[in-house]
Short mmCIF file of C-alpha atoms and ligand atoms in Angstrom, two decimals:
data_model
loop_
_atom_site.label_atom_id
_atom_site.label_comp_id
_atom_site.label_asym_id
_atom_site.label_seq_id
_atom_site.Cartn_x
_atom_site.Cartn_y
_atom_site.Cartn_z
CA MET A 1 84.30 5.29 -24.48
CA ARG A 2 85.02 1.72 -23.36
CA VAL A 3 83.21 0.49 -20.27
CA LEU A 4 83.54 -2.78 -18.40
CA PHE A 5 80.25 -3.47 -16.60
CA ALA A 6 80.80 -5.95 -13.78
CA ALA A 7 78.00 -7.58 -11.81
CA SER A 8 77.23 -10.81 -10.00
CA GLU A 9 74.03 -11.39 -12.02
CA ILE A 10 72.86 -10.28 -15.45
CA TYR A 11 69.57 -11.38 -17.03
CA PRO A 12 69.06 -13.71 -18.91
CA LEU A 13 72.29 -15.45 -17.86
CA ALA A 14 71.58 -15.28 -14.11
CA LYS A 15 68.96 -13.50 -12.05
CA THR A 16 67.72 -13.29 -8.49
CA GLY A 17 66.43 -9.69 -8.48
CA GLY A 18 66.40 -6.20 -9.94
CA LEU A 19 70.20 -6.01 -10.27
CA ALA A 20 70.06 -8.58 -13.08
CA ASP A 21 67.47 -6.48 -14.93
CA VAL A 22 69.75 -3.45 -14.79
CA GLY A 23 72.66 -5.50 -16.11
CA ALA A 24 70.48 -6.68 -18.98
CA ALA A 25 69.14 -3.34 -20.10
CA LEU A 26 71.55 -0.55 -19.18
CA PRO A 27 74.47 -1.89 -21.24
CA VAL A 28 72.18 -2.23 -24.27
CA ALA A 29 71.02 1.36 -23.90
CA LEU A 30 74.64 2.48 -23.48
CA ALA A 31 75.68 0.57 -26.60
CA GLU A 32 72.89 2.32 -28.50
CA ARG A 33 74.52 5.60 -27.43
CA GLY A 34 77.84 4.50 -28.90
CA VAL A 35 79.50 3.25 -25.70
CA ASP A 36 81.70 0.16 -26.25
CA VAL A 37 80.41 -1.81 -23.29
CA ARG A 38 81.42 -5.30 -22.24
CA LEU A 39 80.04 -7.34 -19.40
CA ILE A 40 81.62 -9.65 -16.86
CA LEU A 41 79.98 -12.09 -14.46
CA PRO A 42 80.68 -15.55 -13.03
CA ALA A 43 80.24 -18.59 -15.25
CA TYR A 44 77.44 -20.12 -13.18
CA PRO A 45 76.15 -23.30 -14.84
CA GLU A 46 72.99 -21.51 -16.06
CA ALA A 47 75.07 -18.63 -17.45
CA LEU A 48 77.31 -21.05 -19.35
CA GLU A 49 74.24 -22.80 -20.75
CA ALA A 50 72.57 -19.59 -21.90
CA ALA A 51 75.54 -17.63 -23.31
CA ALA A 52 76.13 -17.70 -27.06
CA ASN A 53 79.32 -18.00 -29.13
CA LYS A 54 81.50 -19.14 -26.26
CA SER A 55 85.25 -19.52 -26.61
CA VAL A 56 88.07 -19.73 -24.10
CA HIS A 57 89.98 -16.48 -24.10
CA VAL A 58 92.64 -17.46 -21.61
CA LYS A 59 93.18 -20.31 -19.12
CA PHE A 60 95.36 -20.09 -16.06
CA GLU A 61 95.93 -21.46 -12.58
CA ASP A 62 94.89 -19.04 -9.85
CA ALA A 63 96.87 -19.49 -6.63
CA VAL A 64 93.72 -19.38 -4.48
CA ALA A 65 90.84 -20.39 -6.74
CA GLY A 66 92.47 -23.00 -8.96
CA THR A 67 91.84 -23.53 -12.66
CA THR A 68 90.23 -20.46 -14.20
CA ARG A 69 89.13 -19.94 -17.75
CA LEU A 70 88.10 -16.52 -18.96
CA ILE A 71 85.44 -17.23 -21.55
CA THR A 72 84.38 -14.70 -24.16
CA ALA A 73 80.78 -14.99 -25.26
CA ARG A 74 77.78 -13.01 -26.45
CA MET A 75 74.60 -12.20 -24.61
CA PRO A 76 71.91 -14.46 -26.11
CA ASP A 77 69.45 -11.61 -26.63
CA SER A 78 71.40 -8.42 -27.27
CA GLY A 79 74.58 -9.95 -28.68
CA LEU A 80 76.72 -7.74 -26.41
CA PRO A 81 80.16 -9.15 -25.61
CA VAL A 82 80.39 -10.80 -22.20
CA TRP A 83 83.21 -12.39 -20.24
CA LEU A 84 82.36 -15.35 -18.04
CA VAL A 85 84.76 -16.12 -15.22
CA ASP A 86 84.81 -19.90 -15.25
CA THR A 87 86.37 -21.05 -12.01
CA PRO A 88 84.62 -24.37 -11.28
CA LEU A 89 85.77 -24.51 -7.66
CA LEU A 90 83.88 -21.27 -6.94
CA PHE A 91 81.05 -20.99 -9.45
CA ASN A 92 80.10 -24.44 -10.72
CA ARG A 93 77.13 -24.90 -8.40
CA ARG A 94 73.40 -24.23 -8.42
CA GLY A 95 72.50 -21.13 -6.41
CA LEU A 96 74.12 -17.77 -7.03
CA TYR A 97 74.72 -16.82 -3.42
CA GLN A 98 73.09 -19.53 -1.34
CA ASP A 99 72.56 -23.27 -1.29
CA GLN A 100 69.16 -24.88 -1.71
CA ASN A 101 68.37 -24.35 1.98
CA GLY A 102 68.87 -20.61 1.69
CA ILE A 103 72.24 -20.69 3.50
CA ASP A 104 74.91 -18.36 2.13
CA TRP A 105 77.82 -20.20 0.52
CA ALA A 106 80.63 -20.28 3.08
CA ASP A 107 83.15 -19.05 0.51
CA ASN A 108 81.20 -16.06 -0.83
CA ALA A 109 84.03 -13.68 0.15
CA GLU A 110 86.56 -15.68 -1.89
CA ARG A 111 84.08 -16.11 -4.78
CA PHE A 112 83.40 -12.43 -5.29
CA ALA A 113 86.92 -11.29 -4.44
CA HIS A 114 88.04 -13.59 -7.23
CA LEU A 115 85.49 -12.14 -9.66
CA SER A 116 86.68 -8.63 -8.76
CA ARG A 117 90.36 -9.61 -9.17
CA ILE A 118 89.71 -10.98 -12.65
CA ALA A 119 87.70 -7.90 -13.64
CA ALA A 120 90.55 -5.72 -12.33
CA GLY A 121 92.92 -7.76 -14.51
CA ILE A 122 90.82 -6.86 -17.55
CA GLY A 123 90.64 -3.25 -16.35
CA LEU A 124 94.41 -3.05 -16.31
CA GLY A 125 94.81 -4.75 -19.68
CA ARG A 126 96.50 -7.78 -18.15
CA LEU A 127 93.97 -10.37 -19.26
CA ALA A 128 92.60 -8.96 -22.47
CA LEU A 129 95.38 -7.05 -24.07
CA GLU A 130 93.41 -5.93 -27.11
CA TRP A 131 90.70 -4.15 -25.09
CA ARG A 132 91.15 -1.91 -22.06
CA PRO A 133 88.24 -0.04 -20.54
CA ASP A 134 88.28 3.68 -19.81
CA VAL A 135 85.77 3.10 -17.03
CA VAL A 136 85.12 0.10 -14.86
CA HIS A 137 81.54 0.09 -13.59
CA ALA A 138 81.25 -2.14 -10.52
CA ASN A 139 77.88 -3.07 -9.06
CA ASP A 140 76.88 -3.79 -5.46
CA TRP A 141 78.91 -5.42 -2.68
CA HIS A 142 79.89 -8.41 -4.81
CA LEU A 143 82.08 -6.13 -6.89
CA GLY A 144 83.03 -3.79 -4.02
CA LEU A 145 86.63 -5.00 -4.06
CA LEU A 146 87.02 -4.16 -7.75
CA PRO A 147 87.76 -0.44 -7.17
CA ALA A 148 90.07 -1.52 -4.32
CA PHE A 149 92.07 -3.87 -6.55
CA LEU A 150 92.36 -1.19 -9.24
CA HIS A 151 93.43 1.26 -6.58
CA THR A 152 96.43 -0.91 -5.72
CA ALA A 153 97.67 -0.82 -9.31
CA GLN A 154 100.97 0.91 -9.93
CA ALA A 155 100.10 1.32 -13.60
CA PRO A 156 97.57 3.82 -15.00
CA ARG A 157 94.14 2.51 -14.28
CA PRO A 158 90.63 3.08 -15.61
CA ALA A 159 88.21 5.35 -13.77
CA THR A 160 85.91 3.52 -11.39
CA LEU A 161 82.19 3.92 -10.85
CA PHE A 162 80.50 1.97 -8.07
CA THR A 163 76.72 1.60 -8.16
CA ILE A 164 74.94 0.76 -4.94
CA HIS A 165 71.72 -1.03 -5.80
CA ASN A 166 70.91 -1.84 -2.18
CA LEU A 167 72.93 -0.56 0.78
CA ALA A 168 71.37 -3.15 3.06
CA TYR A 169 73.39 -5.93 1.45
CA GLN A 170 76.93 -5.15 2.50
CA GLY A 171 79.00 -8.27 2.00
CA LEU A 172 80.12 -8.48 5.63
CA PHE A 173 82.61 -11.21 6.55
CA PRO A 174 84.81 -12.05 9.52
CA THR A 175 88.26 -10.46 9.31
CA SER A 176 89.70 -13.97 9.10
CA VAL A 177 88.83 -13.96 5.36
CA PHE A 178 91.00 -10.92 4.71
CA PRO A 179 94.30 -12.75 4.01
CA LYS A 180 92.51 -14.73 1.27
CA LEU A 181 91.33 -11.63 -0.61
CA GLY A 182 94.65 -10.64 -2.12
CA LEU A 183 94.72 -7.03 -0.90
CA PRO A 184 97.63 -5.33 0.91
CA SER A 185 97.34 -5.70 4.69
CA ASN A 186 96.89 -1.97 5.29
CA PHE A 187 93.56 -2.11 3.44
CA LEU A 188 92.14 -3.70 6.57
CA SER A 189 91.82 -0.41 8.41
CA VAL A 190 89.06 1.94 9.44
CA ASP A 191 89.73 3.93 6.28
CA GLY A 192 89.55 0.79 4.18
CA LEU A 193 87.53 -2.42 4.44
CA GLU A 194 87.20 -2.65 8.22
CA PHE A 195 83.65 -2.10 9.45
CA TYR A 196 82.88 -2.66 13.12
CA GLY A 197 85.30 -5.56 13.44
CA LYS A 198 84.33 -7.12 10.13
CA VAL A 199 85.37 -6.88 6.49
CA SER A 200 82.85 -4.96 4.37
CA PHE A 201 83.00 -5.38 0.60
CA LEU A 202 80.47 -2.58 0.17
CA LYS A 203 82.62 -0.19 2.16
CA ALA A 204 85.56 -1.03 -0.09
CA GLY A 205 83.50 0.11 -3.06
CA ILE A 206 82.54 3.30 -1.28
CA CYS A 207 86.09 4.11 -0.19
CA PHE A 208 88.00 3.32 -3.35
CA SER A 209 85.74 4.26 -6.26
CA ASP A 210 86.10 7.57 -8.07
CA HIS A 211 82.35 8.07 -8.08
CA MET A 212 79.30 6.31 -6.68
CA THR A 213 75.73 6.17 -7.83
CA THR A 214 72.59 4.84 -6.24
CA VAL A 215 69.63 3.81 -8.34
CA SER A 216 67.44 6.82 -7.64
CA ARG A 217 68.02 10.41 -6.59
CA THR A 218 65.97 10.17 -3.42
CA TYR A 219 67.88 7.08 -2.28
CA ALA A 220 71.19 8.89 -2.92
CA HIS A 221 70.09 11.42 -0.36
CA GLU A 222 68.54 8.88 2.02
CA VAL A 223 71.73 6.80 2.33
CA THR A 224 73.48 9.78 3.92
CA THR A 225 70.96 9.73 6.79
CA GLN A 226 71.00 7.59 9.90
CA GLU A 227 67.62 6.06 9.07
CA PHE A 228 68.76 4.55 5.77
CA GLY A 229 72.58 4.66 5.90
CA CYS A 230 73.07 1.23 7.56
CA GLY A 231 76.01 2.61 9.55
CA LEU A 232 77.75 3.92 6.42
CA GLU A 233 76.00 7.30 6.44
CA GLY A 234 79.01 9.15 7.91
CA LEU A 235 81.34 7.88 5.20
CA LEU A 236 78.74 8.54 2.50
CA ARG A 237 78.23 12.06 3.81
CA ARG A 238 81.97 12.69 3.64
CA ARG A 239 81.99 11.46 0.03
CA LYS A 240 78.72 13.06 -0.96
CA ARG A 241 80.28 15.14 -3.74
CA ALA A 242 81.17 11.84 -5.38
CA LEU A 243 77.66 10.41 -4.90
CA SER A 244 74.69 10.88 -7.19
CA GLY A 245 71.47 9.11 -8.07
CA ILE A 246 70.41 7.81 -11.49
CA LEU A 247 67.03 6.16 -11.69
CA ASN A 248 66.91 2.69 -13.18
CA GLY A 249 64.78 2.16 -16.22
CA ILE A 250 62.76 -0.80 -17.41
CA ASP A 251 63.49 -2.86 -20.48
CA GLY A 252 60.75 -2.04 -22.96
CA ARG A 253 61.70 -5.03 -25.14
CA ILE A 254 60.85 -7.44 -22.34
CA TRP A 255 58.10 -5.51 -20.59
CA ASP A 256 55.70 -4.53 -23.34
CA PRO A 257 52.03 -5.51 -22.93
CA SER A 258 51.36 -5.03 -26.63
CA GLY A 259 53.82 -7.74 -27.63
CA ASP A 260 54.41 -9.86 -24.55
CA PRO A 261 54.54 -13.58 -25.40
CA HIS A 262 53.62 -14.52 -21.82
CA LEU A 263 50.16 -12.89 -21.95
CA ALA A 264 46.80 -14.34 -22.94
CA ALA A 265 46.10 -11.24 -25.06
CA PRO A 266 48.00 -8.11 -26.04
CA PHE A 267 46.85 -4.70 -24.85
CA GLY A 268 47.91 -1.08 -24.65
CA ARG A 269 46.79 2.29 -23.37
CA GLN A 270 44.36 2.82 -26.23
CA HIS A 271 43.09 -0.75 -26.34
CA LEU A 272 42.54 -2.13 -22.87
CA ALA A 273 40.20 -4.99 -23.84
CA GLY A 274 43.18 -7.38 -23.81
CA LYS A 275 43.84 -6.49 -20.18
CA SER A 276 40.43 -7.88 -19.20
CA VAL A 277 41.30 -11.09 -21.05
CA CYS A 278 44.59 -11.22 -19.08
CA LYS A 279 42.73 -10.68 -15.81
CA ALA A 280 40.30 -13.51 -16.52
CA ALA A 281 43.21 -15.77 -17.54
CA LEU A 282 45.11 -14.98 -14.34
CA GLN A 283 42.04 -15.65 -12.21
CA ARG A 284 41.69 -19.04 -13.93
CA GLU A 285 45.38 -19.83 -13.59
CA LEU A 286 45.40 -19.04 -9.86
CA GLY A 287 42.04 -20.62 -9.00
CA LEU A 288 40.41 -17.28 -8.18
CA ALA A 289 36.70 -16.84 -8.80
CA PRO A 290 35.92 -15.51 -12.30
CA ALA A 291 34.86 -11.96 -11.47
CA SER A 292 35.68 -9.24 -13.96
CA ASP A 293 34.41 -6.38 -11.81
CA LEU A 294 36.15 -7.27 -8.53
CA PRO A 295 39.42 -5.38 -8.18
CA LEU A 296 42.39 -7.76 -8.27
CA VAL A 297 45.21 -6.68 -5.96
CA VAL A 298 48.62 -8.31 -6.44
CA TYR A 299 51.85 -8.37 -4.49
CA VAL A 300 54.93 -9.43 -6.52
CA SER A 301 57.99 -9.39 -4.38
CA ARG A 302 60.77 -11.01 -2.47
CA LEU A 303 59.18 -12.02 0.82
CA THR A 304 61.41 -9.98 3.08
CA GLU A 305 61.17 -7.38 5.77
CA GLN A 306 62.36 -4.75 3.27
CA LYS A 307 59.24 -5.35 1.21
CA MET A 308 57.04 -5.27 4.34
CA ALA A 309 55.96 -8.85 3.60
CA ASP A 310 55.29 -9.27 7.33
CA LEU A 311 52.77 -6.40 7.31
CA VAL A 312 51.16 -7.59 4.10
CA LEU A 313 50.72 -11.04 5.67
CA LYS A 314 49.15 -9.54 8.79
CA SER A 315 46.81 -7.41 6.67
CA VAL A 316 45.46 -10.18 4.45
CA PRO A 317 42.43 -10.95 6.71
CA ASP A 318 41.56 -7.22 6.70
CA ILE A 319 41.97 -7.03 2.94
CA MET A 320 39.76 -10.11 2.54
CA ARG A 321 36.93 -8.25 4.29
CA ARG A 322 36.88 -5.83 1.36
CA GLN A 323 35.30 -6.49 -2.03
CA VAL A 324 38.56 -7.59 -3.62
CA GLN A 325 40.61 -10.52 -4.77
CA MET A 326 44.29 -10.78 -3.94
CA ALA A 327 47.19 -12.80 -5.28
CA ILE A 328 50.81 -12.89 -4.26
CA LEU A 329 53.85 -14.06 -6.18
CA GLY A 330 56.98 -14.27 -4.12
CA GLU A 331 59.63 -16.21 -2.36
CA GLY A 332 61.91 -15.53 0.53
CA ASP A 333 61.40 -15.98 4.25
CA ALA A 334 60.31 -19.61 4.69
CA GLY A 335 57.95 -18.82 7.59
CA LEU A 336 56.17 -16.13 5.58
CA GLU A 337 55.93 -18.45 2.58
CA ARG A 338 54.17 -21.07 4.71
CA GLN A 339 51.75 -18.59 6.22
CA PHE A 340 50.79 -17.14 2.82
CA ILE A 341 50.04 -20.69 1.61
CA ASP A 342 47.88 -21.27 4.72
CA LEU A 343 45.96 -18.06 3.98
CA ALA A 344 45.27 -19.25 0.45
CA GLN A 345 43.56 -22.29 1.96
CA LEU A 346 41.57 -20.08 4.30
CA TYR A 347 40.22 -17.87 1.51
CA PRO A 348 39.77 -20.14 -1.52
CA GLY A 349 38.76 -18.29 -4.66
CA GLN A 350 39.55 -14.92 -3.08
CA PHE A 351 43.23 -15.18 -2.14
CA ALA A 352 45.96 -17.04 -4.04
CA ALA A 353 49.63 -17.46 -3.23
CA TYR A 354 52.25 -18.65 -5.68
CA ILE A 355 55.51 -19.29 -3.88
CA GLY A 356 58.49 -19.35 -6.20
CA TYR A 357 60.39 -17.20 -8.62
CA GLU A 358 58.60 -17.22 -11.97
CA GLU A 359 59.49 -14.51 -14.44
CA PRO A 360 56.68 -15.25 -16.99
CA LEU A 361 54.13 -15.40 -14.18
CA ALA A 362 55.29 -11.96 -12.97
CA HIS A 363 54.32 -10.65 -16.43
CA ARG A 364 50.90 -12.25 -16.14
CA PHE A 365 50.42 -10.86 -12.62
CA HIS A 366 51.05 -7.28 -13.76
CA ALA A 367 48.87 -7.76 -16.85
CA GLY A 368 45.95 -9.23 -14.90
CA ALA A 369 46.16 -6.94 -11.88
CA ASP A 370 44.18 -3.80 -11.22
CA ILE A 371 46.32 -2.76 -8.25
CA LEU A 372 49.91 -3.56 -7.28
CA LEU A 373 50.51 -3.38 -3.55
CA HIS A 374 54.18 -2.53 -3.09
CA PRO A 375 54.98 -1.35 0.41
CA SER A 376 58.67 -1.03 1.33
CA ARG A 377 60.56 -0.09 4.46
CA PHE A 378 63.26 1.21 2.13
CA GLU A 379 63.46 1.10 -1.63
CA PRO A 380 66.60 1.98 -3.61
CA CYS A 381 64.65 2.15 -6.90
CA GLY A 382 61.70 -0.22 -7.09
CA LEU A 383 61.35 -1.71 -10.56
CA THR A 384 58.22 -3.69 -9.81
CA PRO A 385 55.90 -0.65 -9.64
CA LEU A 386 57.38 0.53 -12.96
CA TYR A 387 56.41 -2.76 -14.59
CA ALA A 388 52.95 -2.47 -13.02
CA LEU A 389 52.54 1.07 -14.43
CA ARG A 390 53.46 -0.13 -17.90
CA TYR A 391 50.89 -2.93 -17.64
CA GLY A 392 48.07 -0.72 -16.39
CA ALA A 393 48.14 -1.90 -12.75
CA VAL A 394 47.97 1.06 -10.39
CA PRO A 395 50.71 0.94 -7.73
CA VAL A 396 50.00 1.54 -4.06
CA VAL A 397 53.41 2.27 -2.53
CA ARG A 398 55.13 3.70 0.48
CA GLY A 399 56.74 7.08 -0.33
CA VAL A 400 60.34 6.08 0.14
CA GLY A 401 63.50 5.96 -2.01
CA GLY A 402 62.99 5.56 -5.74
CA LEU A 403 59.23 5.32 -5.26
CA VAL A 404 59.22 9.03 -4.36
CA ASP A 405 60.77 9.69 -7.78
CA THR A 406 58.36 7.52 -9.76
CA VAL A 407 54.94 7.17 -8.15
CA ILE A 408 52.80 10.29 -8.11
CA ASP A 409 50.07 10.27 -5.50
CA ALA A 410 46.47 10.67 -6.68
CA THR A 411 45.67 13.90 -4.86
CA ASP A 412 42.50 15.62 -6.04
CA GLU A 413 44.47 18.21 -7.96
CA LYS A 414 46.81 15.71 -9.65
CA LEU A 415 43.84 13.52 -10.53
CA ARG A 416 42.05 16.46 -12.09
CA ARG A 417 45.10 17.35 -14.14
CA GLY A 418 45.69 13.72 -15.11
CA THR A 419 49.22 13.72 -13.68
CA ALA A 420 48.82 11.09 -10.95
CA ASN A 421 49.76 7.46 -11.47
CA GLY A 422 49.33 5.77 -8.09
CA VAL A 423 48.61 6.04 -4.40
CA VAL A 424 51.32 6.81 -1.86
CA PHE A 425 51.38 6.34 1.91
CA GLU A 426 54.06 7.31 4.40
CA GLU A 427 53.89 5.40 7.66
CA VAL A 428 55.12 1.83 8.11
CA SER A 429 51.88 0.47 9.51
CA PRO A 430 49.01 -1.77 8.40
CA VAL A 431 46.62 1.12 9.10
CA ALA A 432 48.42 3.48 6.70
CA MET A 433 48.79 0.77 4.07
CA LEU A 434 45.13 -0.21 4.26
CA ALA A 435 44.03 3.44 4.12
CA ALA A 436 46.04 3.81 0.91
CA LEU A 437 44.54 0.63 -0.48
CA ASP A 438 41.07 1.98 0.36
CA ARG A 439 41.85 5.20 -1.52
CA ALA A 440 42.84 3.11 -4.54
CA LEU A 441 39.68 0.99 -4.25
CA ALA A 442 37.54 4.13 -4.06
CA LEU A 443 39.14 5.35 -7.27
CA TYR A 444 38.62 1.95 -8.90
CA ALA A 445 34.92 2.40 -8.23
CA GLN A 446 34.96 5.56 -10.39
CA PRO A 447 35.78 4.27 -13.88
CA ILE A 448 36.55 7.67 -15.45
CA LEU A 449 39.06 8.62 -12.77
CA TRP A 450 40.50 5.13 -12.78
CA ARG A 451 41.07 5.17 -16.55
CA ARG A 452 42.80 8.53 -16.18
CA LEU A 453 45.12 7.20 -13.48
CA GLN A 454 45.83 4.01 -15.39
CA SER A 455 46.30 5.79 -18.68
CA PHE A 456 48.79 8.33 -17.35
CA GLY A 457 50.91 5.55 -15.82
CA MET A 458 50.88 3.58 -19.07
CA SER A 459 51.92 6.65 -21.06
CA GLN A 460 55.00 7.42 -18.95
CA ASP A 461 58.42 6.61 -20.32
CA PHE A 462 60.47 4.74 -17.75
CA GLY A 463 62.76 3.28 -20.40
CA TRP A 464 66.53 3.28 -20.15
CA ASN A 465 67.24 6.14 -22.56
CA ALA A 466 67.31 8.92 -19.98
CA SER A 467 69.30 6.83 -17.49
CA ALA A 468 71.80 5.75 -20.14
CA ARG A 469 72.30 9.39 -21.08
CA HIS A 470 73.07 10.24 -17.44
CA TYR A 471 75.49 7.32 -17.10
CA SER A 472 77.35 8.12 -20.30
CA ASN A 473 77.68 11.77 -19.26
CA LEU A 474 79.03 10.60 -15.93
CA TYR A 475 81.55 8.24 -17.56
CA ARG A 476 82.73 11.15 -19.70
CA LYS A 477 83.20 13.34 -16.63
CA LEU A 478 85.15 10.60 -14.88
CA VAL A 479 87.63 9.72 -17.55
CA PRO A 480 89.80 12.85 -17.45
CA ASP A 481 89.86 12.46 -13.67
CA ALA A 482 90.87 8.83 -13.60
CA GLU A 483 94.30 9.44 -12.10
CA PRO A 484 93.55 11.21 -8.81
CA THR A 485 91.88 8.81 -6.41
CA PRO A 486 89.84 9.42 -3.30
CA ALA A 487 92.23 7.55 -1.04
CA THR A 488 95.97 7.15 -1.51
CA LEU A 489 98.78 5.49 0.34
CA ASP A 490 101.40 7.95 1.52
CA ARG A 491 105.07 7.04 1.71
CA ARG A 492 104.75 5.65 5.22
CA GLY A 493 102.03 3.33 3.97
CA SER A 494 99.19 4.73 6.07
CA TRP A 495 95.90 5.86 4.67
CA HIS A 496 94.81 9.36 3.93
CA ARG A 497 91.16 9.41 4.84
CA CYS A 498 88.95 8.62 1.91
CA ALA A 499 87.04 11.81 2.55
CA GLU A 500 86.12 14.10 -0.28
CA ALA A 501 86.05 17.19 1.87
P1 ADP B 1 64.42 -5.84 -5.60
O1 ADP B 1 65.51 -5.72 -6.61
O2 ADP B 1 64.66 -5.11 -4.32
O3 ADP B 1 63.96 -7.25 -5.37
P2 ADP B 1 62.75 -4.52 -7.57
O4 ADP B 1 61.29 -4.25 -7.52
O5 ADP B 1 63.62 -3.38 -7.95
O6 ADP B 1 63.13 -5.09 -6.17
O7 ADP B 1 63.03 -5.69 -8.59
C1 ADP B 1 62.55 -6.98 -8.36
C2 ADP B 1 62.55 -7.77 -9.63
O8 ADP B 1 62.34 -9.15 -9.36
C3 ADP B 1 61.45 -7.39 -10.57
O9 ADP B 1 61.89 -7.74 -11.87
C4 ADP B 1 60.29 -8.30 -10.09
O10 ADP B 1 59.30 -8.47 -11.05
C5 ADP B 1 61.06 -9.55 -9.85
N1 ADP B 1 60.48 -10.48 -8.89
C6 ADP B 1 60.50 -10.40 -7.54
N2 ADP B 1 59.94 -11.51 -7.00
C7 ADP B 1 59.58 -12.30 -8.02
C8 ADP B 1 58.98 -13.59 -8.13
N3 ADP B 1 58.65 -14.29 -7.06
N4 ADP B 1 58.79 -14.11 -9.36
C9 ADP B 1 59.14 -13.41 -10.45
N5 ADP B 1 59.71 -12.19 -10.44
C10 ADP B 1 59.93 -11.64 -9.23
#
């Protein structure tokens, strides 16, 4: 089984969020199961710096994007083969999707159409003759055009799997970009890329892939509803037989409190003393008062509406009235960033805010924390609470998306049986969130129950093995079906609806 895994970011070559973590760990777990998996992403400057064993595979002039070199390399950690699409005009800049002021690059449509076109070239054996994938696995809107490009091929093509990591990011562009994408003109139709007068890269992935996955089972169901479907729910409902959910895992090589180089002391489920050392170290690092018995609540997140950062901000004064310390690590909305910094000045020693994206610090936050506050308006998977669980920080989450599949509320019965790992609330409101936090704080005050909660979370296996098994089974199912496609051009050149039913 040969699989080309295509994404716009893969850790440690490039990362802005959870997608990069998936790209780092899933291919490794697939390779361990015997899948011949190769990766492809843009040759951003940081990716070129970090990749190992680089050599130019092929160099050519692209009519739209100019000089392009397809570089073969190895991932610096896992050694997996990776292709870097080195098109300086499009990718030689700092900032994966945005400039330093947080403004999207004006040519993002061309950038990721180009990446998809090159990946399709590999998929069809045109750019790497010695290796052709059986399955092309495209991720998120950036690679949404990849199934579309493969769909246009006259030649036999690989099966296509499209994974939606977050339906809210759709890759919407004015229709004026369409002529630059390199797709036949009839793809700009209601049964193709057109979405309410715009071009949607995500919709292309949904229409033209053989199968789609979301990153949890609950989210796979939610995206077919009006509340979470972002306007695509009708199409997703029509294709629901080709839609399933596979929960992401976490990379146990990187997220392991017993051997984490970023921590002040190692610890594990059976030896928690190191966690207290980590808590004291984090308090020192952040300028919080040294207080081993005060519960330390952390919030590690993009500062966005999705992550309810606005409600967290509003709730800080209420939280500060409780016997707790709180620290946030995040970046995002500039206004929220400023207000969190102001709050840190208002509550010195009790509230700390670190604005920025700091991977090692995220490790130290989870290790030092007692409670992770992770409210979300919607949550495709939610890796952060999984890291917290591994590091003995009890997550307080909203019961939505992947969090429904991973966080088990501490009801009396579940607590008694030792099968709870967190606290769950339902309503999007400060009142509901604070009530959940209070439940967690009440449990913290009962050390035996708290240990039980913490210990069950730390014992759970959220590694990639199960997910990789599901993905490789899915690839296997798709390969014999690679020829029939969900949407086909008839002789008159119009679209059959890309409906499954
Ligand atoms: P999403 O992908 O929606 O941002 P996830 O919780 O699935 O949410 O994944 C977020 C990832 O980014 C996790 O690895 C989390 O630890 C990390 N992260 C988010 N914000 C920061 C930050 N400011 N510094 C370091 N890591 C962060």
